Coordinates of C-alpha atoms in Angstrom, one line a residue:
X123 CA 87.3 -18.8 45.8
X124 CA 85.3 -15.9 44.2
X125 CA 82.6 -16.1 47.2
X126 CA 86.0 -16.4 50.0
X127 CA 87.7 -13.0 48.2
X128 CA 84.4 -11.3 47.9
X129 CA 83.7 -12.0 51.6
X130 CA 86.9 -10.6 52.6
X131 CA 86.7 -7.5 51.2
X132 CA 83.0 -7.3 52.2
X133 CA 84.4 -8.0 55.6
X134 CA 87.4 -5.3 55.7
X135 CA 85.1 -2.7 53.9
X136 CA 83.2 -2.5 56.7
X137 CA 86.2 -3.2 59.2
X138 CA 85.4 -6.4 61.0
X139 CA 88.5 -8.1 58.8
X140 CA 92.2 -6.4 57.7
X141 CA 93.2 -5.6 54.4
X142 CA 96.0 -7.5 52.7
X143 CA 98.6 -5.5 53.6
X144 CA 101.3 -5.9 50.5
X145 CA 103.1 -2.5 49.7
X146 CA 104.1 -2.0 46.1
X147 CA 107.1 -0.7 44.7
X148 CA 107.4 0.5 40.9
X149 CA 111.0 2.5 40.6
X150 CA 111.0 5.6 43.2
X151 CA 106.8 5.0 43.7
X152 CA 105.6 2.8 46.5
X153 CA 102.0 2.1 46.8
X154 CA 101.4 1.3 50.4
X155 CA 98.0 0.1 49.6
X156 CA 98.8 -2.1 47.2
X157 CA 97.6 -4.9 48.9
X158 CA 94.2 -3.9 49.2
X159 CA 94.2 -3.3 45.5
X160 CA 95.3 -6.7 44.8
X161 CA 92.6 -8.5 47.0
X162 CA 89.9 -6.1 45.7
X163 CA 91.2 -7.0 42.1
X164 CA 91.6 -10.8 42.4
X165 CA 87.9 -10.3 44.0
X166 CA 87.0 -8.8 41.0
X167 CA 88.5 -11.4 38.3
X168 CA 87.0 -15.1 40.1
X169 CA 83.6 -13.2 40.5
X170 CA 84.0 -13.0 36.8
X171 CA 84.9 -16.0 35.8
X172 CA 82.0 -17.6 38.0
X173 CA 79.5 -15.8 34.8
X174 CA 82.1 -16.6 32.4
X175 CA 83.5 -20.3 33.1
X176 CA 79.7 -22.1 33.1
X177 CA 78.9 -20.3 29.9
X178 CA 81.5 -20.9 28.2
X179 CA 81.3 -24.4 29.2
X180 CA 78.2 -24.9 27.9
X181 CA 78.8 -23.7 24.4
X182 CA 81.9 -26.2 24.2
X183 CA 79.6 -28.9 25.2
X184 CA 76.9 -28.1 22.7
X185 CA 79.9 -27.8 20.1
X186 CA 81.6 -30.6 21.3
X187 CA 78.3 -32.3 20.9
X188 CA 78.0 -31.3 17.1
X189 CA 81.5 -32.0 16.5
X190 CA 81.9 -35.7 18.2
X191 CA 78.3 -37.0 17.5
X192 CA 77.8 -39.9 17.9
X193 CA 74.6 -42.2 18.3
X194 CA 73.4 -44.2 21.2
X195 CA 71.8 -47.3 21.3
X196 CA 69.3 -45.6 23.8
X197 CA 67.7 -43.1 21.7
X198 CA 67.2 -45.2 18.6
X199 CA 65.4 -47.6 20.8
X200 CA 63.2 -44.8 21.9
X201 CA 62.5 -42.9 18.5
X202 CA 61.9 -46.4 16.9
X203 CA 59.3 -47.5 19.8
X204 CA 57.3 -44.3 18.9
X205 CA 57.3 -45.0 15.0
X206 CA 56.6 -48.8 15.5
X207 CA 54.1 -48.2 17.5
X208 CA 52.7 -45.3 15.6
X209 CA 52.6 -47.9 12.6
X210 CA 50.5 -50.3 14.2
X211 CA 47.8 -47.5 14.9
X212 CA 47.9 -47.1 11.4
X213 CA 49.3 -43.3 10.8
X214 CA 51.7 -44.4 8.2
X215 CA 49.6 -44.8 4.5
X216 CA 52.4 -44.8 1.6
X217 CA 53.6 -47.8 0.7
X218 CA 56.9 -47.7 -1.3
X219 CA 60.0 -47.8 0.7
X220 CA 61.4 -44.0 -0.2
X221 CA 57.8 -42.6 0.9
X222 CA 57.3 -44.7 3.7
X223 CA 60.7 -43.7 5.5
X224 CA 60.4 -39.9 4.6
X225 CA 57.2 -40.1 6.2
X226 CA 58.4 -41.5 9.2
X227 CA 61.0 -39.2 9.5
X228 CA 58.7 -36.3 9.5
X229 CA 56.4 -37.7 12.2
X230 CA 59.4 -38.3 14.5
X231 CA 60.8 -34.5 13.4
X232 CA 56.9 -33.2 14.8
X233 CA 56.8 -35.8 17.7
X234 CA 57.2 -33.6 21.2
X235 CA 59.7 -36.2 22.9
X236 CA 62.4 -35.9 20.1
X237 CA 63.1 -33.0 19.4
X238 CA 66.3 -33.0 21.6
X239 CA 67.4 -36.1 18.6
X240 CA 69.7 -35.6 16.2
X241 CA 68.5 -36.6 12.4
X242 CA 70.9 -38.8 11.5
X243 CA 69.2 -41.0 14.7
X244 CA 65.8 -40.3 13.2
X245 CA 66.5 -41.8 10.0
X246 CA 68.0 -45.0 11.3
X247 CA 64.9 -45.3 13.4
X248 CA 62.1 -44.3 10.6
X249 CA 64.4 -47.3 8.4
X250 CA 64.0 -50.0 11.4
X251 CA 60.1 -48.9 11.4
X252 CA 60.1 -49.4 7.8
X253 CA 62.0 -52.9 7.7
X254 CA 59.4 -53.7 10.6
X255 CA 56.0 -52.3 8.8
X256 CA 55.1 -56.1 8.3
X257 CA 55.3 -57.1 11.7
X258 CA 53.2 -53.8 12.7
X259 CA 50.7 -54.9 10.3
X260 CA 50.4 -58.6 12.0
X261 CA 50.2 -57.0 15.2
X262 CA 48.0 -53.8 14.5
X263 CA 46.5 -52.4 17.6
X264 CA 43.4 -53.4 15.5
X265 CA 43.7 -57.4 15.3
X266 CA 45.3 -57.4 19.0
X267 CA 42.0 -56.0 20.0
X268 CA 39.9 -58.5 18.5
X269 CA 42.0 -61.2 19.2
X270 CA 41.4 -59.9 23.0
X271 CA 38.0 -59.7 22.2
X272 CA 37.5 -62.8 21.2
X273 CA 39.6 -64.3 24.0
X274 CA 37.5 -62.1 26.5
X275 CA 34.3 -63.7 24.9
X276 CA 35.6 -67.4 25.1
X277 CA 36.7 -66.4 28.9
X278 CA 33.1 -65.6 29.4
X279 CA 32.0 -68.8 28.0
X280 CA 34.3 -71.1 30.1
X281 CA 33.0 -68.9 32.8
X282 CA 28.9 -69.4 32.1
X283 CA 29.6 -73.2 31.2
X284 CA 31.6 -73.6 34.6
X285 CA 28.7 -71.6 36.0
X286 CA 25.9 -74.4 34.7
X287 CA 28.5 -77.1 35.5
X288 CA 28.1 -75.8 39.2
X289 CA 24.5 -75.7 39.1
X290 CA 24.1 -79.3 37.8
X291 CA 26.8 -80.1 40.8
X292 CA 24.6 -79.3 43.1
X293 CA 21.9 -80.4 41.6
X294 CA 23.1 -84.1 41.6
X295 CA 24.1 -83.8 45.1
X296 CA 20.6 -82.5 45.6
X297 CA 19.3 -85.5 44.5
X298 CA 21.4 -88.0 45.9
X299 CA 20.7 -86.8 49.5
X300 CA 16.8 -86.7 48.3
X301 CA 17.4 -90.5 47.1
X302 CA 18.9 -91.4 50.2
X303 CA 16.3 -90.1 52.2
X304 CA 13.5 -92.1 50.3
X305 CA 15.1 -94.9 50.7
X306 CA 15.9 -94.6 54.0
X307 CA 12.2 -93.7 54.3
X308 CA 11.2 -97.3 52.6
X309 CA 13.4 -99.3 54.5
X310 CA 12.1 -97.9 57.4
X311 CA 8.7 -98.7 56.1
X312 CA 9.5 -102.1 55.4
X313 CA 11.0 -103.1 58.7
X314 CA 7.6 -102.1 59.8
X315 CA 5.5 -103.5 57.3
X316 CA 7.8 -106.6 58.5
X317 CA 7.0 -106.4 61.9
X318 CA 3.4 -105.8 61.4
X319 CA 3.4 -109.0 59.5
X320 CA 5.1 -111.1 62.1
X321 CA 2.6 -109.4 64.6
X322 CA 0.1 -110.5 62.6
X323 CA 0.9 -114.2 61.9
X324 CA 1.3 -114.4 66.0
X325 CA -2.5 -112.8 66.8
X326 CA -4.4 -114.4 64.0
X327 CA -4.1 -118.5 65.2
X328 CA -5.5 -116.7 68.3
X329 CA -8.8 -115.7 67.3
X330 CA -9.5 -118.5 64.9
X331 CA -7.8 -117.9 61.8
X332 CA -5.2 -119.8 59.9
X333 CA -1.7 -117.9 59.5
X334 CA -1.5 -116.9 55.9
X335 CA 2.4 -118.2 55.1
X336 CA 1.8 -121.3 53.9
X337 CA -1.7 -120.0 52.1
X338 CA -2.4 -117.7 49.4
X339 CA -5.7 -116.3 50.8
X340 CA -6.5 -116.2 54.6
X341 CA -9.3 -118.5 55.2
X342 CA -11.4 -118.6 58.3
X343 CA -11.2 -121.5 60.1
X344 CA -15.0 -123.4 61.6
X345 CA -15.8 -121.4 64.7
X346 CA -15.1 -123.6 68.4
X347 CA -18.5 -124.7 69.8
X348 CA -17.8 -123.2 72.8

């Protein structure tokens, strides 16, 4: 509305629109221009409620905000995540239960994300941290490191051990086929060893000796006269 009125007086200023043409009477006085007064004054009050109306707003909303606090599940989660996890880095040293929550509180009061946090949600979060300072100390960023450690070390082992495991696989395999091949090699040495044999007990009645499977030794036999 304030940027329509200001237009149209914009406009009729330069005379490319009409005035609003509303004459005025006030007893025995008219005002024949009026009108023109109006629009240039109605101009003149939106434009300055469009400064005035979003200020104003906001101060009722940061009142409003004072006045009808009220916490959110949301931003208790977030300021205790910081202090839990500040806890299991170790920044928190005293040890009794007034101490330790003060000094939470002061660390989420200096922390850069929070400072938009209302206290009374800083204190129910340092408390939670507090309640939950045994379970930071089980699972310090310390011993979760060496328990990874020592999880990353036993994954090395499986890995070398599966490593020799594979080497001795193929080393078996290795020789198996090398086994195979002998033996194929003797058998094929025996079947001719064999036939050598039976070539020989055929050529040796031939020319005069006795065949040596029914003797130890191979004899000669008396020569033929002729």
């Amino acid at each position: 509305m304030a940027a329509g009125l200001v237009a149209s007086c914009l406009l009729a200023t330069l005379g490319l629109a009409p005035w609003l043409y509303l004459p005025l009477r006030f007893g025995e006085t008219v005002y024949p221009q009026g009108g023109m007064w109006l629009q240039c004054g109605a101009a003149a009050l939106f434009l300055a409620l469009c400064f005035y109306i979003p200020a104003n707003r906001r101060m009722v909303q940061l009142e409003r905000s004072h006045r009808d606090f009220s916490m959110t599940m949301d931003d208790v989660a977030r300021a205790y995540a910081i202090s839990h996890d500040a806890d299991r880095r170790g920044a928190f040293m005293l040890r009794s239960e007034f101490d330790a929550v003060r000094e939470r509180i002061t660390y989420l009061r200096q922390h850069p994300e929070l400072e938009s946090l209302e206290p009374e949600i800083l204190q129910v979060a340092a408390q939670m941290s507090q309640q939950s300072r045994d379970i930071a100390e089980i699972y310090s960023d310390e011993k979760v490191d060496r328990a990874k450690t020592f999880l990353r070390q036993r994954q090395q082992e499986v890995e070398r051990f599966q490593e020799q495991i594979d080497i001795a696989t193929r080393s078996v395999k290795e020789i198996k086929r090398w086994l195979h091949e002998v033996e194929l090699e003797e058998h094929v040495v025996q079947v001719q060893l064999d036939r050598l044999s039976k070539d020989l007990t055929d050529v040796l009645p031939q020319i005069g000796f006795q065949s040596p499977l029914g003797r130890r030794n191979v004899v000669a036999m008396s020569k033929s006269k002729h």
